[in-house]
Tab-separated table of C-alpha atoms in Angstrom:
chain	number	residue	atom	x	y	z
A	1	UNK	CA	13.124	80.498	163.312
A	2	UNK	CA	15.379	82.430	164.693
A	3	UNK	CA	16.043	86.368	164.230
A	4	UNK	CA	19.340	87.678	163.143
A	5	UNK	CA	20.547	90.686	164.228
A	6	UNK	CA	21.969	92.955	161.203
A	7	UNK	CA	25.210	94.141	161.051
A	8	UNK	CA	26.322	97.002	158.650
A	9	UNK	CA	29.448	97.338	156.878
A	10	UNK	CA	29.700	101.324	157.503
A	11	UNK	CA	30.581	100.102	161.348
A	12	UNK	CA	33.074	97.168	160.803
A	13	UNK	CA	36.766	97.251	161.443
A	14	UNK	CA	38.809	96.453	158.104
A	15	UNK	CA	41.357	93.793	158.636
A	16	UNK	CA	43.396	91.071	156.809
A	17	UNK	CA	45.730	88.536	158.054
A	18	UNK	CA	48.253	86.387	155.623
A	19	UNK	CA	47.405	82.246	155.782
A	20	UNK	CA	48.848	79.841	154.737
A	21	UNK	CA	45.899	79.652	151.536
A	22	UNK	CA	46.749	83.163	151.335
A	23	UNK	CA	45.637	86.862	152.328
A	24	UNK	CA	42.178	86.409	154.109
A	25	UNK	CA	40.109	89.914	154.600
A	26	UNK	CA	37.687	90.658	157.221
A	27	UNK	CA	35.608	92.500	158.625
A	28	UNK	CA	35.590	93.383	162.623
A	29	UNK	CA	32.096	93.967	164.518
A	30	UNK	CA	32.195	94.404	167.993
A	31	UNK	CA	29.623	93.994	170.638
A	32	UNK	CA	28.889	94.356	174.018
A	33	UNK	CA	26.424	91.417	174.477
A	34	UNK	CA	28.940	89.064	172.783
A	35	UNK	CA	30.275	86.770	174.991
A	36	UNK	CA	32.092	84.709	171.945
A	37	UNK	CA	33.932	85.603	168.934
A	38	UNK	CA	31.666	84.237	165.537
A	39	UNK	CA	32.348	83.985	161.633
A	40	UNK	CA	30.305	84.030	158.798
A	41	UNK	CA	29.580	85.612	155.398
A	42	UNK	CA	27.735	88.558	154.462
A	43	UNK	CA	26.900	90.679	151.520
A	44	UNK	CA	27.391	87.564	149.410
A	45	UNK	CA	30.787	87.146	150.035
A	46	UNK	CA	32.369	89.041	152.472
A	47	UNK	CA	33.349	87.658	155.762
A	48	UNK	CA	32.106	88.832	159.621
A	49	UNK	CA	33.887	88.537	162.393
A	50	UNK	CA	31.746	89.102	165.405
A	51	UNK	CA	33.563	89.576	168.811
A	52	UNK	CA	33.141	90.756	171.925
A	53	UNK	CA	34.641	94.359	172.956
A	54	UNK	CA	37.331	93.060	174.869
A	55	UNK	CA	39.178	90.624	172.857
A	56	UNK	CA	42.103	92.242	171.112
A	57	UNK	CA	43.321	92.049	167.624
A	58	UNK	CA	45.688	89.488	167.783
A	59	UNK	CA	43.392	87.076	169.336
A	60	UNK	CA	40.598	87.839	166.153
A	61	UNK	CA	43.547	86.848	163.758
A	62	UNK	CA	44.732	83.874	165.878
A	63	UNK	CA	40.982	82.630	165.893
A	64	UNK	CA	41.174	83.128	161.492
A	65	UNK	CA	44.098	81.428	161.174
A	66	UNK	CA	42.800	78.081	163.209
A	67	UNK	CA	39.863	78.277	160.803
A	68	UNK	CA	41.756	79.453	157.735
A	69	UNK	CA	40.496	75.999	155.478
A	70	UNK	CA	37.109	76.491	156.408
A	71	UNK	CA	37.264	80.178	155.484
A	72	UNK	CA	38.622	79.245	152.244
A	73	UNK	CA	35.733	77.046	151.443
A	74	UNK	CA	33.411	79.423	152.341
A	75	UNK	CA	34.665	81.983	150.340
A	76	UNK	CA	34.822	79.449	147.362
A	77	UNK	CA	31.323	78.680	147.741
A	78	UNK	CA	30.534	82.267	148.031
A	79	UNK	CA	31.774	82.582	144.852
A	80	UNK	CA	30.091	80.257	142.720
A	81	UNK	CA	26.632	81.813	144.602
A	82	UNK	CA	27.603	84.871	143.041
A	83	UNK	CA	28.386	83.801	139.132
A	84	UNK	CA	25.580	81.816	139.496
A	85	UNK	CA	23.139	84.530	140.307
A	86	UNK	CA	25.040	87.013	138.477
A	87	UNK	CA	24.480	85.234	135.325
A	88	UNK	CA	21.036	85.754	135.569
A	89	UNK	CA	19.187	87.926	133.760
A	90	UNK	CA	15.887	89.432	133.641
A	91	UNK	CA	15.647	88.801	129.636
A	92	UNK	CA	13.853	86.630	127.350
A	93	UNK	CA	14.674	82.733	128.633
A	94	UNK	CA	15.720	83.489	131.611
A	95	UNK	CA	13.668	81.560	134.491
A	96	UNK	CA	12.941	82.396	137.846
A	97	UNK	CA	10.268	80.215	140.472
A	98	UNK	CA	6.937	80.506	141.108
A	99	UNK	CA	5.511	78.082	143.185
A	100	UNK	CA	8.240	75.203	142.913
A	101	UNK	CA	8.264	75.339	139.126
A	102	UNK	CA	11.073	77.434	136.864
A	103	UNK	CA	8.852	79.939	134.337
A	104	UNK	CA	10.931	81.959	132.010
A	105	UNK	CA	10.590	85.737	130.855
A	106	UNK	CA	9.164	87.131	127.355
A	107	UNK	CA	10.243	90.859	127.180
A	108	UNK	CA	9.591	92.830	124.583
A	109	UNK	CA	9.084	96.682	123.672
A	110	UNK	CA	6.128	98.264	123.230
A	111	UNK	CA	4.676	102.013	122.283
A	112	UNK	CA	3.205	102.290	126.012
A	113	UNK	CA	4.099	104.773	128.154
A	114	UNK	CA	4.314	102.230	131.044
A	115	UNK	CA	5.781	98.980	132.039
A	116	UNK	CA	3.376	95.676	132.496
A	117	UNK	CA	3.686	92.638	133.476
A	118	UNK	CA	1.192	89.722	133.155
A	119	UNK	CA	1.752	86.138	133.934
A	120	UNK	CA	0.407	82.911	132.679
A	121	UNK	CA	1.205	79.100	132.889
A	122	UNK	CA	3.722	80.300	130.121
A	123	UNK	CA	6.100	82.291	132.093
A	124	UNK	CA	5.780	86.279	132.757
A	125	UNK	CA	4.993	88.358	129.901
A	126	UNK	CA	6.549	91.662	130.201
A	127	UNK	CA	6.314	94.727	127.777
A	128	UNK	CA	8.591	97.841	128.138
A	129	UNK	CA	7.916	101.285	126.591
A	130	UNK	CA	10.721	102.433	123.457
A	131	UNK	CA	14.221	103.149	124.596
A	132	UNK	CA	13.799	101.339	128.135
A	133	UNK	CA	16.733	98.979	127.953
A	134	UNK	CA	19.882	97.475	129.564
A	135	UNK	CA	19.799	98.493	133.239
A	136	UNK	CA	17.393	100.605	133.126
A	137	UNK	CA	14.700	97.776	131.898
A	138	UNK	CA	16.364	95.137	134.308
A	139	UNK	CA	15.575	97.644	137.352
A	140	UNK	CA	11.887	98.080	136.443
A	141	UNK	CA	11.434	94.672	135.525
A	142	UNK	CA	13.149	93.737	139.027
A	143	UNK	CA	10.928	95.988	140.488
A	144	UNK	CA	7.667	94.786	138.847
A	145	UNK	CA	8.593	90.957	139.568
A	146	UNK	CA	9.232	91.589	143.410
A	147	UNK	CA	5.608	93.246	143.868
A	148	UNK	CA	3.895	90.649	142.166
A	149	UNK	CA	5.779	87.729	144.449
A	150	UNK	CA	4.431	90.272	147.076
A	151	UNK	CA	0.996	90.168	146.076
A	152	UNK	CA	1.280	86.560	145.370
A	153	UNK	CA	2.390	85.685	148.938
A	154	UNK	CA	-0.181	88.002	150.654
A	155	UNK	CA	-2.829	85.621	148.824
A	156	UNK	CA	-1.368	82.452	149.146
A	157	UNK	CA	0.317	82.778	152.710
A	158	UNK	CA	-3.095	84.211	154.474
A	159	UNK	CA	-4.807	80.969	152.951
A	160	UNK	CA	-2.379	78.732	154.233
A	161	UNK	CA	-1.945	80.359	158.251
A	162	UNK	CA	-6.003	80.566	158.362
A	163	UNK	CA	-5.987	76.601	156.982
A	164	UNK	CA	-3.213	75.655	159.266
A	165	UNK	CA	-4.011	77.962	162.657
A	166	UNK	CA	-7.494	76.509	162.442
A	167	UNK	CA	-5.780	72.668	162.373
A	168	UNK	CA	-3.763	73.276	165.137
A	169	UNK	CA	-5.997	76.071	166.782
A	170	UNK	CA	-3.417	78.353	167.267
A	171	UNK	CA	-4.363	81.506	166.473
A	172	UNK	CA	-1.657	84.495	165.734
A	173	UNK	CA	-2.842	87.546	166.364
A	174	UNK	CA	-1.059	89.177	162.733
A	175	UNK	CA	0.567	87.774	159.967
A	176	UNK	CA	2.922	90.496	158.116
A	177	UNK	CA	4.698	89.515	154.966
A	178	UNK	CA	8.264	91.239	155.206
A	179	UNK	CA	11.408	90.767	152.910
A	180	UNK	CA	13.477	89.137	155.276
A	181	UNK	CA	17.198	87.913	154.153
A	182	UNK	CA	18.148	85.477	156.190
A	183	UNK	CA	15.187	83.500	157.417
A	184	UNK	CA	12.118	82.554	155.978
A	185	UNK	CA	9.859	83.475	159.040
A	186	UNK	CA	10.161	84.465	162.328
A	187	UNK	CA	7.865	84.516	165.427
A	188	UNK	CA	7.103	87.208	168.300
A	189	UNK	CA	5.911	84.672	171.150
A	190	UNK	CA	4.646	87.474	173.203
A	191	UNK	CA	2.805	89.481	170.670
A	192	UNK	CA	1.841	86.701	168.711
A	193	UNK	CA	3.364	88.349	165.697
A	194	UNK	CA	4.093	85.985	162.433
A	195	UNK	CA	6.473	87.013	159.849
A	196	UNK	CA	7.201	85.140	156.446
A	197	UNK	CA	9.084	85.945	153.869
A	198	UNK	CA	8.043	86.604	150.630
A	199	UNK	CA	10.810	84.957	148.329
A	200	UNK	CA	8.818	81.648	150.003
A	201	UNK	CA	6.171	82.063	147.086
A	202	UNK	CA	8.866	80.348	145.002
A	203	UNK	CA	8.775	77.420	146.739
A	204	UNK	CA	6.587	74.647	146.310
A	205	UNK	CA	3.333	74.839	148.460
A	206	UNK	CA	4.097	72.077	150.527
A	207	UNK	CA	7.565	73.905	151.403
A	208	UNK	CA	5.415	76.834	152.776
A	209	UNK	CA	2.929	75.115	154.622
A	210	UNK	CA	6.395	73.926	156.429
A	211	UNK	CA	7.420	77.416	157.549
A	212	UNK	CA	3.873	78.422	157.737
A	213	UNK	CA	3.077	75.141	160.870
A	214	UNK	CA	6.680	75.678	161.973
A	215	UNK	CA	6.032	79.293	162.870
A	216	UNK	CA	2.623	78.545	164.343
A	217	UNK	CA	4.029	75.984	166.252
A	218	UNK	CA	6.395	78.422	167.585
A	219	UNK	CA	3.206	80.301	169.242
A	220	UNK	CA	2.759	77.399	171.241
A	221	UNK	CA	6.499	76.094	171.933
A	222	UNK	CA	8.937	79.305	171.513
A	223	UNK	CA	11.926	77.262	171.271
A	224	UNK	CA	13.179	73.973	169.334
A	225	UNK	CA	12.148	71.658	171.873
A	226	UNK	CA	11.132	67.918	171.544
A	227	UNK	CA	7.621	68.967	172.156
A	228	UNK	CA	7.996	71.379	169.463
A	229	UNK	CA	8.828	69.261	166.711
A	230	UNK	CA	6.409	66.931	167.917
A	231	UNK	CA	3.816	69.024	167.033
A	232	UNK	CA	5.220	70.164	163.426
A	233	UNK	CA	5.632	66.585	162.800
A	234	UNK	CA	1.864	66.070	163.928
A	235	UNK	CA	0.996	68.239	161.261
A	236	UNK	CA	3.589	67.679	158.372
A	237	UNK	CA	5.170	64.099	159.036
A	238	UNK	CA	7.521	64.554	155.971
A	239	UNK	CA	8.712	67.935	157.157
A	240	UNK	CA	12.018	67.355	156.410
A	241	UNK	CA	11.934	67.117	152.756
A	242	UNK	CA	10.497	70.927	153.124
A	243	UNK	CA	13.616	71.421	155.668
A	244	UNK	CA	15.969	69.880	152.371
A	245	UNK	CA	14.498	71.348	149.724
A	246	UNK	CA	14.877	74.828	151.250
A	247	UNK	CA	18.391	73.989	151.805
A	248	UNK	CA	19.188	72.996	148.555
A	249	UNK	CA	17.201	75.002	146.351
A	250	UNK	CA	17.638	78.407	148.271
A	251	UNK	CA	20.632	79.790	146.045
A	252	UNK	CA	17.285	79.754	143.140
A	253	UNK	CA	15.391	81.730	145.182
A	254	UNK	CA	18.101	84.957	145.019
A	255	UNK	CA	17.258	87.937	142.605
A	256	UNK	CA	20.107	89.406	141.381
């Protein structure tokens, strides 16, 4: 899957333009390597314009004005996503995904010195020390949940990579579990390195398998050619179902 370049807000030039749908604020990132202008959202709901160095501010504004309707729609969608994520809490009754199923939290305070988290088929049981509540409790629980997800990802993904690498006759030299923001997996063809996003552990196992097969296939075909998709389809004929699952459940896989 394609690796995306990271753009940090501190390097941006903040601007705005008045349109028929209202004032649109956006951050401009200039790059000597770009040849075209591109618009996207980052940090959840901020509009980003990545442009070549030689493009003027007026040209950027014209570019945005021509796409004001599309931008307004994307910003509305981003606001809905933000409201959904903000509504989720690390508290009793709130649910999160693990291998495609929703499980609730059960949080209680006990006379202990360190917080602890235990998982079984009923959900996550979290014990907190006395007087740990509010934002401090949320930070503590999220930290433990992420660590738990990562440990599960390390165990599950390793087994799936081993299984499919044998089946496909394709061996990576190294597999890494990473916290990628924009992609579910990446492949370095020259280094024969595969990176998998730990958040995939929230998806059903057949979706995990699709991403694993996708990245292994890139070790043989470093592109998205017909031969690449033929190879993926020969291993997982219904891989498009997994693609659709990721598309429609991405928001549920975002942690507050």
